[in-house]
Every structure is written in C-alpha cells, then in structure tokens.
mmCIF file of C-alpha atoms in Angstrom:
data_model
loop_
_atom_site.group_PDB
_atom_site.id
_atom_site.type_symbol
_atom_site.label_atom_id
_atom_site.label_comp_id
_atom_site.label_asym_id
_atom_site.label_seq_id
_atom_site.Cartn_x
_atom_site.Cartn_y
_atom_site.Cartn_z
ATOM 1 C CA MET B 1 -6.231 6.600 14.286
ATOM 2 C CA SER B 2 -7.610 5.139 17.436
ATOM 3 C CA SER B 3 -4.895 3.439 19.438
ATOM 4 C CA ASN B 4 -6.879 0.215 19.132
ATOM 5 C CA THR B 5 -7.491 0.207 15.377
ATOM 6 C CA LEU B 6 -5.731 0.883 12.093
ATOM 7 C CA ASN B 7 -7.712 1.496 8.905
ATOM 8 C CA LEU B 8 -5.608 1.092 5.779
ATOM 9 C CA VAL B 9 -6.554 1.449 2.107
ATOM 10 C CA ILE B 10 -4.303 -0.240 -0.454
ATOM 11 C CA THR B 11 -4.739 0.712 -4.083
ATOM 12 C CA GLY B 12 -3.170 0.421 -7.514
ATOM 13 C CA VAL B 13 -3.950 -1.199 -10.851
ATOM 14 C CA GLY B 14 -4.250 -4.885 -11.674
ATOM 15 C CA GLY B 15 -1.027 -6.856 -11.441
ATOM 16 C CA GLN B 16 0.780 -4.616 -8.954
ATOM 17 C CA GLY B 17 0.364 -6.973 -5.996
ATOM 18 C CA GLN B 18 -2.114 -5.142 -3.801
ATOM 19 C CA ILE B 19 -3.930 -8.313 -2.744
ATOM 20 C CA THR B 20 -0.666 -10.055 -1.872
ATOM 21 C CA LEU B 21 0.386 -6.977 0.072
ATOM 22 C CA ALA B 22 -2.870 -7.051 2.032
ATOM 23 C CA ARG B 23 -2.435 -10.767 2.767
ATOM 24 C CA VAL B 24 1.076 -10.171 4.114
ATOM 25 C CA ILE B 25 -0.100 -7.298 6.328
ATOM 26 C CA ALA B 26 -3.018 -9.324 7.695
ATOM 27 C CA GLU B 27 -0.807 -12.363 8.331
ATOM 28 C CA ALA B 28 1.798 -10.184 10.070
ATOM 29 C CA ALA B 29 -0.901 -8.738 12.312
ATOM 30 C CA LEU B 30 -2.297 -12.162 13.154
ATOM 31 C CA LEU B 31 1.216 -13.339 14.079
ATOM 32 C CA ARG B 32 1.292 -10.574 16.695
ATOM 33 C CA GLY B 33 -2.153 -11.520 18.008
ATOM 34 C CA VAL B 34 -3.871 -8.559 16.307
ATOM 35 C CA ASN B 35 -7.267 -9.051 14.673
ATOM 36 C CA ALA B 36 -7.260 -8.408 10.888
ATOM 37 C CA ILE B 37 -10.059 -8.048 8.333
ATOM 38 C CA VAL B 38 -9.423 -7.685 4.573
ATOM 39 C CA ALA B 39 -11.919 -6.787 1.831
ATOM 40 C CA GLU B 40 -10.960 -6.364 -1.811
ATOM 41 C CA THR B 41 -12.487 -4.992 -4.995
ATOM 42 C CA HIS B 42 -10.943 -5.727 -8.361
ATOM 43 C CA GLY B 43 -13.424 -5.467 -11.211
ATOM 44 C CA LEU B 44 -11.336 -5.216 -14.375
ATOM 45 C CA SER B 45 -8.001 -5.772 -12.722
ATOM 46 C CA GLN B 46 -6.810 -8.202 -15.396
ATOM 47 C CA ARG B 47 -7.161 -5.372 -17.923
ATOM 48 C CA GLY B 48 -5.242 -2.855 -15.852
ATOM 49 C CA GLY B 49 -8.229 -1.594 -13.896
ATOM 50 C CA THR B 50 -8.332 -0.386 -10.325
ATOM 51 C CA VAL B 51 -7.753 -2.702 -7.406
ATOM 52 C CA ILE B 52 -8.640 -1.401 -3.958
ATOM 53 C CA VAL B 53 -8.244 -3.367 -0.748
ATOM 54 C CA HIS B 54 -9.482 -2.367 2.701
ATOM 55 C CA VAL B 55 -7.368 -3.657 5.585
ATOM 56 C CA ARG B 56 -8.593 -3.126 9.118
ATOM 57 C CA LEU B 57 -6.453 -4.125 12.102
ATOM 58 C CA GLY B 58 -7.242 -4.225 15.793
ATOM 59 C CA GLU B 59 -10.630 -3.945 17.453
ATOM 60 C CA VAL B 60 -12.703 -4.019 14.263
ATOM 61 C CA GLU B 61 -15.740 -6.017 13.206
ATOM 62 C CA ALA B 62 -16.723 -4.814 9.712
ATOM 63 C CA PRO B 63 -14.508 -5.004 6.600
ATOM 64 C CA LEU B 64 -15.097 -1.692 4.806
ATOM 65 C CA ILE B 65 -13.565 1.680 5.648
ATOM 66 C CA PRO B 66 -15.909 4.660 5.205
ATOM 67 C CA PRO B 67 -14.560 7.624 3.192
ATOM 68 C CA GLY B 68 -12.738 10.174 5.322
ATOM 69 C CA THR B 69 -11.754 7.695 8.022
ATOM 70 C CA ALA B 70 -8.665 5.818 6.749
ATOM 71 C CA ASP B 71 -5.526 6.278 8.827
ATOM 72 C CA ALA B 72 -3.271 5.561 5.863
ATOM 73 C CA ILE B 73 -3.194 4.685 2.203
ATOM 74 C CA LEU B 74 -0.595 2.552 0.453
ATOM 75 C CA ALA B 75 -0.775 3.388 -3.254
ATOM 76 C CA MET B 76 1.103 1.432 -5.892
ATOM 77 C CA GLU B 77 0.388 4.065 -8.553
ATOM 78 C CA LEU B 78 -0.072 7.862 -8.637
ATOM 79 C CA ILE B 79 -3.450 8.074 -10.398
ATOM 80 C CA GLU B 80 -4.977 5.532 -8.027
ATOM 81 C CA ALA B 81 -3.476 7.393 -5.053
ATOM 82 C CA ALA B 82 -5.282 10.552 -6.157
ATOM 83 C CA ARG B 83 -8.478 8.673 -7.034
ATOM 84 C CA TYR B 84 -8.843 7.153 -3.559
ATOM 85 C CA ALA B 85 -7.262 9.868 -1.398
ATOM 86 C CA TYR B 86 -10.766 10.839 -0.260
ATOM 87 C CA TYR B 87 -10.690 7.818 2.035
ATOM 88 C CA LEU B 88 -8.073 9.541 4.205
ATOM 89 C CA ARG B 89 -8.897 11.382 7.413
ATOM 90 C CA LYS B 90 -7.211 14.450 8.849
ATOM 91 C CA GLY B 91 -3.820 13.495 10.278
ATOM 92 C CA SER B 92 -3.421 10.530 7.952
ATOM 93 C CA ILE B 93 -0.339 9.271 6.103
ATOM 94 C CA ALA B 94 -0.074 8.370 2.404
ATOM 95 C CA VAL B 95 2.750 6.102 1.249
ATOM 96 C CA VAL B 96 2.803 6.412 -2.531
ATOM 97 C CA ASN B 97 4.798 4.636 -5.204
ATOM 98 C CA ASP B 98 6.261 7.360 -7.445
ATOM 99 C CA TYR B 99 5.029 5.587 -10.560
ATOM 100 C CA LEU B 100 2.350 6.493 -13.072
ATOM 101 C CA VAL B 101 0.488 4.010 -15.288
ATOM 102 C CA PRO B 102 -1.292 5.953 -18.060
ATOM 103 C CA PRO B 103 -4.780 4.618 -18.849
ATOM 104 C CA PRO B 104 -4.722 2.367 -21.947
ATOM 105 C CA LEU B 105 -7.430 4.424 -23.665
ATOM 106 C CA PRO B 106 -6.653 6.857 -26.505
ATOM 107 C CA LYS B 107 -7.247 10.606 -26.120
ATOM 108 C CA ILE B 108 -7.301 10.468 -22.316
ATOM 109 C CA GLU B 109 -5.563 13.461 -20.791
ATOM 110 C CA VAL B 110 -3.479 12.285 -17.864
ATOM 111 C CA PRO B 111 -2.907 14.804 -15.038
ATOM 112 C CA SER B 112 0.708 15.616 -14.281
ATOM 113 C CA ARG B 113 2.599 13.952 -11.462
ATOM 114 C CA ASP B 114 2.507 17.237 -9.515
ATOM 115 C CA GLU B 115 -1.258 17.590 -9.988
ATOM 116 C CA LEU B 116 -1.821 14.048 -8.730
ATOM 117 C CA LEU B 117 0.412 14.556 -5.709
ATOM 118 C CA GLY B 118 -1.377 17.827 -5.000
ATOM 119 C CA ILE B 119 -4.651 15.956 -4.736
ATOM 120 C CA VAL B 120 -3.141 13.405 -2.346
ATOM 121 C CA ARG B 121 -1.583 16.166 -0.226
ATOM 122 C CA SER B 122 -4.949 17.925 0.017
ATOM 123 C CA TYR B 123 -6.251 14.904 1.947
ATOM 124 C CA SER B 124 -3.156 13.723 3.814
ATOM 125 C CA ASP B 125 -0.984 15.508 6.363
ATOM 126 C CA ARG B 126 2.067 13.477 5.361
ATOM 127 C CA VAL B 127 2.966 11.965 1.989
ATOM 128 C CA VAL B 128 5.874 9.524 1.797
ATOM 129 C CA LEU B 129 6.891 9.218 -1.842
ATOM 130 C CA VAL B 130 8.808 6.018 -2.644
ATOM 131 C CA PRO B 131 10.313 5.033 -6.024
ATOM 132 C CA ALA B 132 9.171 1.442 -5.415
ATOM 133 C CA THR B 133 8.729 0.290 -9.021
ATOM 134 C CA HIS B 134 11.931 2.014 -10.138
ATOM 135 C CA GLU B 135 13.847 0.323 -7.319
ATOM 136 C CA ALA B 136 12.197 -3.051 -7.970
ATOM 137 C CA LEU B 137 13.224 -2.851 -11.634
ATOM 138 C CA ARG B 138 16.726 -1.826 -10.594
ATOM 139 C CA ILE B 139 17.102 -4.927 -8.445
ATOM 140 C CA GLY B 140 15.641 -7.092 -11.206
ATOM 141 C CA ASP B 141 12.050 -7.975 -10.290
ATOM 142 C CA SER B 142 9.144 -5.542 -10.684
ATOM 143 C CA ARG B 143 6.930 -7.880 -8.636
ATOM 144 C CA VAL B 144 8.639 -6.875 -5.362
ATOM 145 C CA ALA B 145 7.584 -3.224 -5.601
ATOM 146 C CA ASN B 146 4.707 -3.952 -3.205
ATOM 147 C CA MET B 147 7.113 -5.163 -0.520
ATOM 148 C CA ILE B 148 9.296 -2.090 -1.045
ATOM 149 C CA LEU B 149 6.212 0.008 -0.343
ATOM 150 C CA LEU B 150 5.446 -2.081 2.762
ATOM 151 C CA GLY B 151 8.977 -1.563 4.074
ATOM 152 C CA ALA B 152 8.609 2.177 3.591
ATOM 153 C CA ALA B 153 5.245 2.112 5.374
ATOM 154 C CA ILE B 154 6.617 0.219 8.377
ATOM 155 C CA LYS B 155 9.591 2.589 8.558
ATOM 156 C CA SER B 156 7.143 5.528 8.403
ATOM 157 C CA ASN B 157 5.544 4.217 11.602
ATOM 158 C CA ILE B 158 2.108 3.601 10.105
ATOM 159 C CA PHE B 159 1.699 0.254 11.798
ATOM 160 C CA LYS B 160 3.036 1.137 15.291
ATOM 161 C CA ASP B 161 1.972 -1.760 17.550
ATOM 162 C CA PHE B 162 0.138 -3.713 14.844
ATOM 163 C CA ILE B 163 3.010 -5.161 12.784
ATOM 164 C CA ASP B 164 6.789 -4.741 12.667
ATOM 165 C CA PHE B 165 9.636 -5.910 10.453
ATOM 166 C CA SER B 166 9.941 -9.223 12.264
ATOM 167 C CA SER B 167 6.275 -10.153 11.861
ATOM 168 C CA ALA B 168 6.295 -8.890 8.260
ATOM 169 C CA GLU B 169 9.271 -11.118 7.437
ATOM 170 C CA GLU B 170 7.533 -14.159 8.913
ATOM 171 C CA ALA B 171 4.314 -13.287 7.081
ATOM 172 C CA ILE B 172 6.183 -13.003 3.779
ATOM 173 C CA LYS B 173 7.637 -16.489 4.345
ATOM 174 C CA ARG B 174 4.178 -17.909 5.039
ATOM 175 C CA VAL B 175 2.390 -16.155 2.171
ATOM 176 C CA LEU B 176 5.066 -16.301 -0.525
ATOM 177 C CA GLY B 177 6.968 -19.489 0.336
ATOM 178 C CA ARG B 178 9.934 -19.968 -2.003
ATOM 179 C CA ALA B 179 9.667 -16.392 -3.271
ATOM 180 C CA ALA B 180 10.189 -15.012 0.229
ATOM 181 C CA LYS B 181 13.882 -14.140 0.045
ATOM 182 C CA PRO B 182 13.764 -11.417 -2.641
ATOM 183 C CA ASN B 183 10.589 -10.017 -1.085
ATOM 184 C CA ILE B 184 12.195 -9.752 2.360
ATOM 185 C CA GLU B 185 15.157 -8.013 0.755
ATOM 186 C CA ALA B 186 12.718 -5.646 -0.946
ATOM 187 C CA LEU B 187 10.983 -5.002 2.385
ATOM 188 C CA HIS B 188 14.225 -3.755 3.902
ATOM 189 C CA ARG B 189 15.137 -1.791 0.783
ATOM 190 C CA GLY B 190 11.818 0.027 1.168
ATOM 191 C CA ALA B 191 12.746 0.953 4.723
ATOM 192 C CA ASP B 192 15.987 2.446 3.420
ATOM 193 C CA LEU B 193 14.052 4.515 0.870
ATOM 194 C CA ALA B 194 11.482 5.939 3.284
ATOM 195 C CA LYS B 195 12.086 9.588 4.155
#
C-alpha cells in the first residue's frame, strides 16, 4: 500500500451487506477528509450470486482496482474470498468471515474450508479469520455480520490513517440511521474478535 492510498476489495454473496459496508467505509473516510471512490458489481446478487465492491481511499482518481494490486480484501464468505483473492498484492491482508455459503446448484462439489483458506493464504501475507456470521447470529441479528468484519478490519490496522473507530461510528449513524446502535455494537464486537 502506498501511504497515500488504500485499495480495498469487498466481496461476498447477495444479501450479506457488502454495499452497505462499502458505503460506511467511504463515509467514514470522507468524515476524516479522505477522498473515497466506490464501484460495485452485483449481477445475480438477489439469487445469491457474487457481489464485489471496489473501495479506493486517498489520492485516487479511478474506481477499479487492477488484479494483484489490492492492499486488503474484506470477504463475507469463504468461497468468494478464494474466488477474488487474486486481487491481492504481496504484503496484503485478508479479513475473512469464517462462513461458507454452498452454491444453490445440485451436484456442485464445494472445496473444503481448508482448501479455500489455502487459496487465500497463497495470495495474502496475513489472513484474519473472523466468525462474523456466527457472532452476528449469536447476538441475534445476522445483518450485522458486515460491521463485525469492519471492526475486525479496523483493529487489524488495515485502514491506518484513512478511517478509525470514531469515524466509522459516525458513518454508521449517517448511513444506517435508526439501525445504528446494534451495528456500532457489532463494530466493537468485531474488534474484540480480531486476532
């Protein structure tokens, strides 16, 4: 990562909150006076398909991150983490939800959790595995898993001077309004879970 930019890929399947997560990150950056550009792709997301969002912070002008140049990936699901790990550069960090969504098609052989993590580790120098969905279900709302992952990412020092917990909290209030409180709690729970 250049000290003036942060290239972040967010991925998962439809309904896991990747776009909301990207909005919160961009808003948090803007609150700190950092430029933010977001570009999303979500073809069949309403049928459980892939959603990938490019988030670029700092001195950036174009929205898309070329393969092999992302500083970090935030993955809401193991298969999608492996699928898009090729975006990562040497020295990158992957923050991955320890959760697997099997494809809804019959006769599809799903790689094991260890195989998927092996692929991610082959591209990333550091993998932070977070039981975000498990923890979100434990506290009663699966929709906050994305904020648990964000908390783990901030705690893992991905964002350095771009966003912090204070700006993320304010961004959550602005983006999510009345739903902010459980999401802010989830943000801090994610920080506790990061190792």
